[in-house]
Amino acid sequence: MVGGGAREHALAWKLSRAAGVDELYAAPGNPGMAGMATCVPIAADAMVELAEFAASLHIDLTVVGPELPLVLGIADEFARRGLLLLGPSRAAAEVEGSKVFTKEFCLRHSIPTARSRVVRSRDEAAAAVKELKVPVVFKADGLAAGKGVQVCRRKDEVEAALALYFEERAFGSAGEKVLVEECLEGDEISFMVLTDGTSVLPLASARDYKRLKDGDQGPNTGGMGSVSPAPMESGLATTILRAIVHPTITGLAAEGRPYRGVLYAGVMVTREGPQLLEYNCRFGDPETQVVIPRLEGDLLPLLRAAALGELGALRANWKREAVVCVVLAADGYPGAPRRGDPIAGLGEALAQPGVLLFHAGTALQDGRLVTAGGRVLSVVGRGSTLNEASQSAYSAVGRVQFDGVQYRRDIGKGLA
Ligand code: AMP
Ligand code: GLY
């Protein structure tokens, strides 16, 4: 398992219970994963070191969590050495690595997405805003650690964005090209599939809560919570597969970039139907923390079949239960998080019925668990409805303590 966040912890938790998994290694892993995997101190983007490690231990399958190693080409590095890895090649990971690539790809393949302009300067951007009209969305072309998107609903927000992207050059080379895009209105859902480049296996639906504060207020974050299933109309999944996912998989293959791995479509369900907001070339975080607990049976055979190109007609069954994840973040997040605050109450939290805890920004310091990143823990509750699952998650949230903890109080509440 490559990575060390709560998404990777959830995957490791599921994999560690699978038949046929004798040994599990996580690089770099985290203190929560240490109970189920051997954590090795190799950074998630150290591709050559990771490949050498996998070769030396004859690792049967490597699963990659974060986008950075995929966009840098870890799949190509492993393939060159004959090592099996689940994740797209560098060329296929462009769907996340370049928003301009994805936008132009969508136009080539008639995939519904917001109208936009590619701009390189303040003047070009201002002209695009005039044409598309406020509200508009600015997107840095390249990877920006989830911070490259600004939704501007007012003129002063547009001015601030123009300064951020073109004067401060806040996104460096990732912001050389910028998409200015029409703002779409609707409900957002996270639609993930597992694919071997030909066959497509949809994962359970999920919704992510991106804003820091209750009621979708405050700044964008990597994700403050998630629910599965996502409340959605019947038939929507089929429409998304037909209009967005299938044309993408066949289009990428036709363009010589066959996609193997998990493809995550961020979709806005508008009055005109679903439209693609973005692709991620990997499992979502925190969506994985709510989707994986719902999987019946083993995860390993599915991941292995996809990596081998043998997904065929394999299908997944999902438990009828509802799952809710509340992210506990450190003081200062999503800006510079404070580190080193002692964390207490995890045992009590875990004793609540139905609760799972996945670590992200935690570390052991002199034998004590302390905060060590922005998103510290994912607290997951399960129930027969989203309301019940939410209550279960919050009963555990209330037992965890660290100074400066931030979390939303409305995850999974008031949904159907
Ligand atoms: P991304 O980094 O592409 O996921 O964008 C972050 C968030 O910005 C998305 O999850 C949406 O909530 C929002 N967003 C992105 N593009 C648009 C758009 N065209 N219209 C409205 N909201 C958007
Ligand atoms: N939850 C959004 C992401 O994984 O990028």
Tab-separated table of C-alpha atoms and ligand atoms in Angstrom:
chain	number	residue	atom	x	y	z
A	1	MET	CA	0.000	0.000	0.000
A	2	VAL	CA	1.564	3.275	-1.090
A	3	GLY	CA	0.519	6.247	1.050
A	4	GLY	CA	-0.148	7.080	4.655
A	5	GLY	CA	-3.535	8.732	4.962
A	6	ALA	CA	-6.938	7.623	6.188
A	7	ARG	CA	-7.836	6.408	2.684
A	8	GLU	CA	-4.847	4.059	2.711
A	9	HIS	CA	-5.658	2.991	6.288
A	10	ALA	CA	-9.198	2.051	5.197
A	11	LEU	CA	-7.855	0.072	2.227
A	12	ALA	CA	-5.247	-1.651	4.399
A	13	TRP	CA	-7.889	-2.484	7.011
A	14	LYS	CA	-10.020	-4.192	4.359
A	15	LEU	CA	-7.094	-5.910	2.632
A	16	SER	CA	-5.648	-7.186	5.889
A	17	ARG	CA	-8.823	-9.204	6.447
A	18	ALA	CA	-8.786	-10.775	2.976
A	19	ALA	CA	-8.042	-14.397	2.335
A	20	GLY	CA	-4.759	-14.707	0.472
A	21	VAL	CA	-3.065	-11.709	2.054
A	22	ASP	CA	-0.113	-13.124	4.000
A	23	GLU	CA	1.796	-9.934	4.431
A	24	LEU	CA	0.933	-6.315	3.972
A	25	TYR	CA	3.433	-3.456	3.761
A	26	ALA	CA	2.608	0.225	3.846
A	27	ALA	CA	4.939	2.956	2.613
A	28	PRO	CA	5.090	5.114	4.588
A	29	GLY	CA	1.869	4.058	6.390
A	30	ASN	CA	0.864	5.646	9.701
A	31	PRO	CA	0.555	4.660	13.377
A	32	GLY	CA	-2.990	3.372	12.839
A	33	MET	CA	-1.892	1.074	10.033
A	34	ALA	CA	0.961	-0.342	12.088
A	35	GLY	CA	-1.355	-2.914	13.668
A	36	MET	CA	-2.261	-4.459	10.314
A	37	ALA	CA	0.720	-3.722	8.076
A	38	THR	CA	4.474	-3.409	8.311
A	39	CYS	CA	5.185	0.276	7.820
A	40	VAL	CA	8.347	1.045	5.882
A	41	PRO	CA	9.825	4.538	5.855
A	42	ILE	CA	9.683	5.206	2.114
A	43	ALA	CA	7.873	8.307	0.892
A	44	ALA	CA	4.839	7.743	-1.333
A	45	ASP	CA	6.456	9.602	-4.247
A	46	ALA	CA	9.861	7.885	-4.062
A	47	MET	CA	9.065	5.738	-7.110
A	48	VAL	CA	12.410	4.096	-7.677
A	49	GLU	CA	12.883	3.202	-4.017
A	50	LEU	CA	9.359	1.804	-3.900
A	51	ALA	CA	9.959	-0.309	-7.006
A	52	GLU	CA	13.244	-1.612	-5.593
A	53	PHE	CA	11.527	-2.470	-2.323
A	54	ALA	CA	8.682	-4.280	-4.120
A	55	ALA	CA	11.153	-6.211	-6.262
A	56	SER	CA	13.350	-7.205	-3.322
A	57	LEU	CA	10.410	-8.655	-1.366
A	58	HIS	CA	8.596	-10.097	-4.395
A	59	ILE	CA	5.490	-8.086	-3.558
A	60	ASP	CA	2.568	-9.580	-5.518
A	61	LEU	CA	0.471	-6.440	-5.835
A	62	THR	CA	1.084	-2.763	-5.104
A	63	VAL	CA	-1.882	-0.439	-4.609
A	64	VAL	CA	-1.297	3.323	-4.858
A	65	GLY	CA	-3.345	5.775	-2.777
A	66	PRO	CA	-2.250	9.341	-3.612
A	67	GLU	CA	-2.177	11.041	-7.007
A	68	LEU	CA	1.359	12.408	-6.960
A	69	PRO	CA	3.228	9.122	-7.561
A	70	LEU	CA	0.717	8.191	-10.286
A	71	VAL	CA	1.078	11.514	-12.072
A	72	LEU	CA	4.872	11.141	-11.779
A	73	GLY	CA	4.720	7.686	-13.406
A	74	ILE	CA	4.985	5.062	-10.662
A	75	ALA	CA	2.894	2.641	-12.752
A	76	ASP	CA	5.371	2.907	-15.624
A	77	GLU	CA	8.311	2.388	-13.265
A	78	PHE	CA	6.739	-0.808	-11.871
A	79	ALA	CA	5.668	-2.054	-15.324
A	80	ARG	CA	9.259	-1.692	-16.628
A	81	ARG	CA	10.346	-4.070	-13.889
A	82	GLY	CA	7.499	-6.530	-14.399
A	83	LEU	CA	5.888	-5.667	-11.040
A	84	LEU	CA	2.093	-5.723	-10.690
A	85	LEU	CA	0.612	-2.386	-9.579
A	86	LEU	CA	-2.934	-1.045	-9.516
A	87	GLY	CA	-2.992	2.492	-10.865
A	88	PRO	CA	-2.919	4.320	-14.192
A	89	SER	CA	0.210	5.012	-16.223
A	90	ARG	CA	1.642	8.501	-16.253
A	91	ALA	CA	-0.097	9.201	-19.575
A	92	ALA	CA	-3.484	8.016	-18.282
A	93	ALA	CA	-3.054	9.857	-14.954
A	94	GLU	CA	-3.077	13.099	-16.983
A	95	VAL	CA	-6.823	13.048	-16.370
A	96	GLU	CA	-5.913	14.387	-12.910
A	97	GLY	CA	-2.480	15.821	-13.695
A	98	SER	CA	-3.775	18.356	-16.208
A	99	LYS	CA	-7.176	19.974	-16.040
A	100	VAL	CA	-6.594	21.464	-19.486
A	101	PHE	CA	-5.926	17.992	-20.917
A	102	THR	CA	-9.144	16.695	-19.349
A	103	LYS	CA	-11.209	19.628	-20.574
A	104	GLU	CA	-9.954	19.216	-24.148
A	105	PHE	CA	-10.441	15.440	-23.881
A	106	CYS	CA	-14.070	16.006	-22.813
A	107	LEU	CA	-14.634	18.243	-25.836
A	108	ARG	CA	-13.109	15.627	-28.181
A	109	HIS	CA	-15.391	12.919	-26.780
A	110	SER	CA	-18.583	14.916	-26.168
A	111	ILE	CA	-18.438	14.368	-22.408
A	112	PRO	CA	-20.676	16.922	-20.657
A	113	THR	CA	-18.669	19.492	-18.691
A	114	ALA	CA	-18.711	23.212	-17.918
A	115	ARG	CA	-17.844	25.687	-20.706
A	116	SER	CA	-14.391	27.143	-20.210
A	117	ARG	CA	-11.408	29.015	-21.626
A	118	VAL	CA	-7.713	28.237	-21.217
A	119	VAL	CA	-5.812	31.371	-20.224
A	120	ARG	CA	-2.177	32.245	-19.536
A	121	SER	CA	-2.331	35.859	-18.385
A	122	ARG	CA	-4.380	38.244	-16.322
A	123	ASP	CA	-5.722	39.948	-19.449
A	124	GLU	CA	-6.809	36.683	-21.044
A	125	ALA	CA	-8.432	35.649	-17.753
A	126	ALA	CA	-10.297	38.938	-17.405
A	127	ALA	CA	-11.595	38.555	-20.974
A	128	ALA	CA	-12.738	34.999	-20.213
A	129	VAL	CA	-14.568	36.154	-17.075
A	130	LYS	CA	-16.338	38.806	-19.137
A	131	GLU	CA	-17.397	36.222	-21.677
A	132	LEU	CA	-18.488	33.498	-19.210
A	133	LYS	CA	-19.882	35.955	-16.624
A	134	VAL	CA	-19.664	35.820	-12.840
A	135	PRO	CA	-19.997	33.380	-11.069
A	136	VAL	CA	-16.924	31.694	-12.543
A	137	VAL	CA	-14.399	29.100	-11.411
A	138	PHE	CA	-10.602	29.388	-11.714
A	139	LYS	CA	-8.583	26.162	-11.920
A	140	ALA	CA	-4.824	25.801	-12.003
A	141	ASP	CA	-3.939	23.289	-14.720
A	142	GLY	CA	-1.579	21.093	-12.688
A	143	LEU	CA	-1.558	19.439	-9.256
A	144	ALA	CA	-1.955	21.974	-6.460
A	145	ALA	CA	-2.565	19.762	-3.402
A	146	GLY	CA	-6.313	20.280	-3.724
A	147	LYS	CA	-5.955	24.069	-3.480
A	148	GLY	CA	-5.899	25.064	-7.149
A	149	VAL	CA	-9.638	25.738	-7.540
A	150	GLN	CA	-11.411	28.995	-6.632
A	151	VAL	CA	-15.137	29.448	-7.044
A	152	CYS	CA	-15.804	33.197	-7.466
A	153	ARG	CA	-19.374	34.300	-6.880
A	154	ARG	CA	-18.670	38.032	-6.601
A	155	LYS	CA	-16.587	40.599	-8.502
A	156	ASP	CA	-14.211	41.128	-5.557
A	157	GLU	CA	-13.568	37.368	-5.456
A	158	VAL	CA	-12.706	37.477	-9.157
A	159	GLU	CA	-10.232	40.329	-8.492
A	160	ALA	CA	-8.654	38.353	-5.658
A	161	ALA	CA	-8.369	35.275	-7.902
A	162	LEU	CA	-6.786	37.292	-10.735
A	163	ALA	CA	-4.160	38.512	-8.272
A	164	LEU	CA	-3.633	35.041	-6.769
A	165	TYR	CA	-3.177	33.244	-10.092
A	166	PHE	CA	-1.409	35.889	-12.167
A	167	GLU	CA	0.421	38.258	-9.815
A	168	GLU	CA	1.323	36.130	-6.823
A	169	ARG	CA	1.618	33.133	-9.161
A	170	ALA	CA	0.507	31.074	-6.151
A	171	PHE	CA	0.508	27.779	-8.039
A	172	GLY	CA	3.922	28.010	-9.685
A	173	SER	CA	4.281	25.874	-12.788
A	174	ALA	CA	0.926	24.180	-12.035
A	175	GLY	CA	-0.657	27.576	-12.673
A	176	GLU	CA	1.054	28.525	-15.948
A	177	LYS	CA	-2.146	27.585	-17.668
A	178	VAL	CA	-5.437	28.269	-15.922
A	179	LEU	CA	-8.966	27.199	-16.796
A	180	VAL	CA	-11.664	29.809	-16.358
A	181	GLU	CA	-14.893	27.939	-16.257
A	182	GLU	CA	-18.601	28.563	-16.004
A	183	CYS	CA	-19.971	27.865	-12.527
A	184	LEU	CA	-22.399	24.945	-12.437
A	185	GLU	CA	-25.249	24.687	-9.948
A	186	GLY	CA	-26.557	21.433	-8.548
A	187	ASP	CA	-25.698	18.546	-6.231
A	188	GLU	CA	-22.220	17.133	-6.319
A	189	ILE	CA	-21.490	13.436	-6.123
A	190	SER	CA	-18.330	11.359	-6.149
A	191	PHE	CA	-18.560	8.525	-8.630
A	192	MET	CA	-15.724	6.008	-8.508
A	193	VAL	CA	-15.160	3.008	-10.719
A	194	LEU	CA	-12.554	0.290	-10.842
A	195	THR	CA	-11.426	-0.406	-14.396
A	196	ASP	CA	-8.893	-2.555	-16.214
A	197	GLY	CA	-9.017	-0.338	-19.288
A	198	THR	CA	-11.954	-2.165	-20.842
A	199	SER	CA	-14.364	-3.403	-18.172
A	200	VAL	CA	-15.817	-1.038	-15.619
A	201	LEU	CA	-16.925	-1.937	-12.099
A	202	PRO	CA	-18.786	0.919	-10.356
A	203	LEU	CA	-18.071	1.390	-6.656
A	204	ALA	CA	-20.786	2.408	-4.195
A	205	SER	CA	-21.858	6.035	-4.527
A	206	ALA	CA	-20.539	8.646	-2.110
A	207	ARG	CA	-20.696	12.327	-1.326
A	208	ASP	CA	-17.886	14.439	0.002
A	209	TYR	CA	-18.189	17.591	2.155
A	210	LYS	CA	-15.479	19.881	0.834
A	211	ARG	CA	-15.975	23.054	2.820
A	212	LEU	CA	-14.471	23.533	6.263
A	213	LYS	CA	-17.603	24.705	8.064
A	214	ASP	CA	-21.157	23.525	8.639
A	215	GLY	CA	-23.669	24.318	5.922
A	216	ASP	CA	-20.913	24.316	3.252
A	217	GLN	CA	-19.381	27.556	4.495
A	218	GLY	CA	-15.734	28.475	4.792
A	219	PRO	CA	-12.762	27.549	2.622
A	220	ASN	CA	-12.397	24.454	0.442
A	221	THR	CA	-10.506	21.579	2.028
A	222	GLY	CA	-9.351	18.125	0.998
A	223	GLY	CA	-12.670	16.883	2.426
A	224	MET	CA	-14.162	17.219	5.925
A	225	GLY	CA	-16.500	14.244	5.745
A	226	SER	CA	-18.331	11.845	3.492
A	227	VAL	CA	-21.380	9.611	3.258
A	228	SER	CA	-22.262	6.465	1.353
A	229	PRO	CA	-24.648	5.857	-0.267
A	230	ALA	CA	-25.032	9.356	-1.744
A	231	PRO	CA	-28.687	10.284	-1.920
A	232	MET	CA	-29.367	10.207	-5.654
A	233	GLU	CA	-32.196	9.614	-8.065
A	234	SER	CA	-32.580	6.177	-9.520
A	235	GLY	CA	-31.053	5.913	-12.945
A	236	LEU	CA	-28.446	8.573	-12.270
A	237	ALA	CA	-25.612	6.062	-11.922
A	238	THR	CA	-26.524	4.573	-15.296
A	239	THR	CA	-26.573	8.033	-16.896
A	240	ILE	CA	-23.169	8.917	-15.444
A	241	LEU	CA	-21.722	5.641	-16.707
A	242	ARG	CA	-23.185	6.126	-20.175
A	243	ALA	CA	-22.472	9.842	-20.621
A	244	ILE	CA	-19.219	10.274	-18.708
A	245	VAL	CA	-17.383	7.138	-17.576
A	246	HIS	CA	-17.664	4.805	-20.568
A	247	PRO	CA	-16.736	7.469	-23.168
A	248	THR	CA	-13.729	8.318	-20.995
A	249	ILE	CA	-12.449	4.747	-20.732
A	250	THR	CA	-12.920	4.040	-24.442
A	251	GLY	CA	-11.621	7.497	-25.415
A	252	LEU	CA	-8.445	7.134	-23.368
A	253	ALA	CA	-7.809	3.690	-24.850
A	254	ALA	CA	-8.398	5.040	-28.369
A	255	GLU	CA	-5.910	7.859	-27.720
A	256	GLY	CA	-3.237	5.378	-26.655
A	257	ARG	CA	-3.564	6.003	-22.904
A	258	PRO	CA	-5.421	2.919	-21.634
A	259	TYR	CA	-6.606	3.556	-18.073
A	260	ARG	CA	-6.185	0.902	-15.406
A	261	GLY	CA	-7.026	1.596	-11.773
A	262	VAL	CA	-9.628	3.591	-9.932
A	263	LEU	CA	-11.154	6.488	-11.831
A	264	TYR	CA	-12.944	9.047	-9.693
A	265	ALA	CA	-15.387	11.386	-11.402
A	266	GLY	CA	-16.462	14.486	-9.486
A	267	VAL	CA	-19.900	15.104	-10.977
A	268	MET	CA	-22.281	18.028	-10.676
A	269	VAL	CA	-25.878	16.929	-11.147
A	270	THR	CA	-27.401	19.960	-12.859
A	271	ARG	CA	-30.888	20.516	-14.230
A	272	GLU	CA	-29.490	19.620	-17.659
A	273	GLY	CA	-28.074	16.352	-16.326
A	274	PRO	CA	-24.747	15.243	-14.847
A	275	GLN	CA	-21.625	17.176	-15.855
A	276	LEU	CA	-18.008	16.334	-15.137
A	277	LEU	CA	-16.255	18.717	-12.713
A	278	GLU	CA	-12.975	16.854	-12.467
A	279	TYR	CA	-11.298	13.495	-12.630
A	280	ASN	CA	-9.057	12.016	-9.982
A	281	CYS	CA	-6.801	9.122	-10.952
A	282	ARG	CA	-7.239	7.268	-7.640
A	283	PHE	CA	-9.550	6.444	-4.764
A	284	GLY	CA	-11.165	9.501	-3.147
A	285	ASP	CA	-10.305	10.665	0.343
A	286	PRO	CA	-12.549	10.680	2.454
A	287	GLU	CA	-14.929	8.761	0.114
A	288	THR	CA	-12.920	5.542	0.422
A	289	GLN	CA	-13.443	5.532	4.194
A	290	VAL	CA	-17.223	5.188	3.658
A	291	VAL	CA	-17.269	3.051	0.505
A	292	ILE	CA	-14.825	0.333	1.525
A	293	PRO	CA	-16.638	-0.671	4.760
A	294	ARG	CA	-19.744	-1.345	2.643
A	295	LEU	CA	-18.017	-3.856	0.370
A	296	GLU	CA	-19.209	-7.440	0.875
A	297	GLY	CA	-16.454	-9.996	0.616
A	298	ASP	CA	-12.841	-9.420	-0.281
A	299	LEU	CA	-11.309	-6.412	-1.965
A	300	LEU	CA	-8.124	-8.137	-3.055
A	301	PRO	CA	-9.539	-10.215	-5.956
A	302	LEU	CA	-11.145	-7.107	-7.465
A	303	LEU	CA	-7.991	-4.991	-7.286
A	304	ARG	CA	-5.854	-7.831	-8.559
A	305	ALA	CA	-8.163	-8.570	-11.483
A	306	ALA	CA	-8.197	-4.901	-12.487
A	307	ALA	CA	-4.400	-4.678	-12.294
A	308	LEU	CA	-4.067	-7.800	-14.437
A	309	GLY	CA	-6.582	-6.614	-17.042
A	310	GLU	CA	-8.942	-9.431	-16.080
A	311	LEU	CA	-11.844	-7.591	-14.515
A	312	GLY	CA	-14.291	-9.056	-17.032
A	313	ALA	CA	-17.763	-9.333	-15.576
A	314	LEU	CA	-16.640	-9.292	-11.920
A	315	ARG	CA	-19.107	-7.356	-9.802
A	316	ALA	CA	-19.054	-6.030	-6.256
A	317	ASN	CA	-21.870	-6.354	-3.745
A	318	TRP	CA	-22.500	-3.533	-1.302
A	319	LYS	CA	-24.011	-3.886	2.153
A	320	ARG	CA	-27.319	-2.106	2.519
A	321	GLU	CA	-25.977	-0.212	5.524
A	322	ALA	CA	-25.173	3.497	5.506
A	323	VAL	CA	-21.720	4.789	6.428
A	324	VAL	CA	-20.712	8.297	7.525
A	325	CYS	CA	-17.181	9.673	7.976
A	326	VAL	CA	-16.355	12.752	10.040
A	327	VAL	CA	-12.858	14.155	9.575
A	328	LEU	CA	-11.101	15.587	12.629
A	329	ALA	CA	-8.667	18.266	11.488
A	330	ALA	CA	-5.900	20.106	13.306
A	331	ASP	CA	-5.949	23.738	14.323
A	332	GLY	CA	-4.979	25.918	11.367
A	333	TYR	CA	-6.199	23.509	8.658
A	334	PRO	CA	-6.619	24.014	5.663
A	335	GLY	CA	-3.812	26.569	6.057
A	336	ALA	CA	-0.716	25.569	8.022
A	337	PRO	CA	-1.857	22.986	10.598
A	338	ARG	CA	-0.424	22.958	14.111
A	339	ARG	CA	1.435	19.740	14.929
A	340	GLY	CA	2.406	17.888	18.080
A	341	ASP	CA	-0.858	18.114	20.064
A	342	PRO	CA	-1.433	14.924	22.102
A	343	ILE	CA	-4.483	12.878	21.020
A	344	ALA	CA	-6.640	11.131	23.654
A	345	GLY	CA	-9.784	9.023	23.779
A	346	LEU	CA	-9.294	6.730	20.794
A	347	GLY	CA	-10.006	3.589	22.825
A	348	GLU	CA	-13.309	4.978	24.067
A	349	ALA	CA	-14.228	6.150	20.589
A	350	LEU	CA	-13.588	2.705	19.153
A	351	ALA	CA	-15.759	1.125	21.851
A	352	GLN	CA	-18.842	2.832	20.398
A	353	PRO	CA	-21.001	0.449	18.364
A	354	GLY	CA	-20.274	0.326	14.639
A	355	VAL	CA	-17.331	2.705	14.793
A	356	LEU	CA	-14.109	2.533	12.770
A	357	LEU	CA	-11.156	4.897	13.134
A	358	PHE	CA	-8.716	5.617	10.346
A	359	HIS	CA	-5.537	7.595	10.952
A	360	ALA	CA	-4.102	10.273	8.676
A	361	GLY	CA	-2.032	13.066	10.264
A	362	THR	CA	-0.947	11.230	13.405
A	363	ALA	CA	2.518	10.349	14.683
A	364	LEU	CA	4.089	8.690	17.691
A	365	GLN	CA	6.273	11.009	19.733
A	366	ASP	CA	7.988	9.505	22.785
A	367	GLY	CA	5.351	6.776	22.792
A	368	ARG	CA	2.462	9.245	22.679
A	369	LEU	CA	0.080	9.714	19.758
A	370	VAL	CA	0.172	13.331	18.543
A	371	THR	CA	-1.206	15.342	15.630
A	372	ALA	CA	1.101	15.502	12.623
A	373	GLY	CA	-0.895	16.895	9.707
A	374	GLY	CA	-3.999	18.769	8.603
A	375	ARG	CA	-6.533	15.999	8.502
A	376	VAL	CA	-5.753	13.971	11.621
A	377	LEU	CA	-8.355	11.208	11.866
A	378	SER	CA	-11.363	9.848	9.994
A	379	VAL	CA	-14.096	8.748	12.395
A	380	VAL	CA	-16.497	6.367	10.672
A	381	GLY	CA	-19.953	5.348	11.901
A	382	ARG	CA	-22.304	2.735	10.484
A	383	GLY	CA	-26.052	2.280	10.718
A	384	SER	CA	-29.106	1.222	8.804
A	385	THR	CA	-29.753	4.827	7.711
A	386	LEU	CA	-27.469	7.818	7.151
A	387	ASN	CA	-28.980	9.409	10.250
A	388	GLU	CA	-28.088	6.408	12.383
A	389	ALA	CA	-24.626	6.200	10.870
A	390	SER	CA	-24.135	9.893	11.556
A	391	GLN	CA	-25.169	9.444	15.195
A	392	SER	CA	-22.772	6.538	15.506
A	393	ALA	CA	-19.890	8.594	14.059
A	394	TYR	CA	-20.611	11.600	16.297
A	395	SER	CA	-20.874	9.436	19.433
A	396	ALA	CA	-17.256	8.496	18.765
A	397	VAL	CA	-16.161	11.993	17.690
A	398	GLY	CA	-17.233	13.253	21.109
A	399	ARG	CA	-14.724	10.936	22.829
A	400	VAL	CA	-11.647	11.999	20.863
A	401	GLN	CA	-9.712	14.959	22.198
A	402	PHE	CA	-6.853	17.075	20.993
A	403	ASP	CA	-6.236	20.807	21.294
A	404	GLY	CA	-7.637	22.873	18.468
A	405	VAL	CA	-9.673	20.044	16.917
A	406	GLN	CA	-11.929	21.204	14.072
A	407	TYR	CA	-14.783	19.197	12.598
A	408	ARG	CA	-18.154	19.699	10.988
A	409	ARG	CA	-21.294	18.930	13.000
A	410	ASP	CA	-23.561	18.339	9.996
A	411	ILE	CA	-22.049	15.362	8.173
A	412	GLY	CA	-24.742	12.896	7.131
A	413	LYS	CA	-27.499	14.923	8.759
A	414	GLY	CA	-30.728	15.934	7.064
A	415	LEU	CA	-30.195	13.637	4.082
A	416	ALA	CA	-32.815	11.243	2.789
B	1	AMP	P1	-11.804	20.263	-7.867
B	1	AMP	O1	-10.477	20.555	-7.255
B	1	AMP	O2	-11.836	20.264	-9.369
B	1	AMP	O3	-12.473	19.122	-7.177
B	1	AMP	O4	-12.760	21.467	-7.460
B	1	AMP	C1	-13.023	21.724	-6.124
B	1	AMP	C2	-14.464	22.025	-5.962
B	1	AMP	O5	-14.795	23.220	-6.628
B	1	AMP	C3	-15.413	21.007	-6.552
B	1	AMP	O6	-15.596	19.901	-5.747
B	1	AMP	C4	-16.660	21.830	-6.695
B	1	AMP	O7	-17.324	21.929	-5.444
B	1	AMP	C5	-16.118	23.156	-7.063
B	1	AMP	N1	-16.178	23.327	-8.543
B	1	AMP	C6	-15.249	22.955	-9.441
B	1	AMP	N2	-15.640	23.262	-10.690
B	1	AMP	C7	-16.855	23.850	-10.579
B	1	AMP	C8	-17.793	24.387	-11.513
B	1	AMP	N3	-17.536	24.426	-12.814
B	1	AMP	N4	-18.944	24.883	-11.024
B	1	AMP	C9	-19.206	24.880	-9.693
B	1	AMP	N5	-18.374	24.393	-8.773
B	1	AMP	C10	-17.194	23.872	-9.195
B	2	GLY	N1	-12.512	13.859	-1.871
B	2	GLY	C1	-11.895	14.469	-2.966
B	2	GLY	C2	-10.660	13.846	-3.404
B	2	GLY	O1	-10.338	12.736	-3.055
B	2	GLY	O2	-9.942	14.488	-4.164
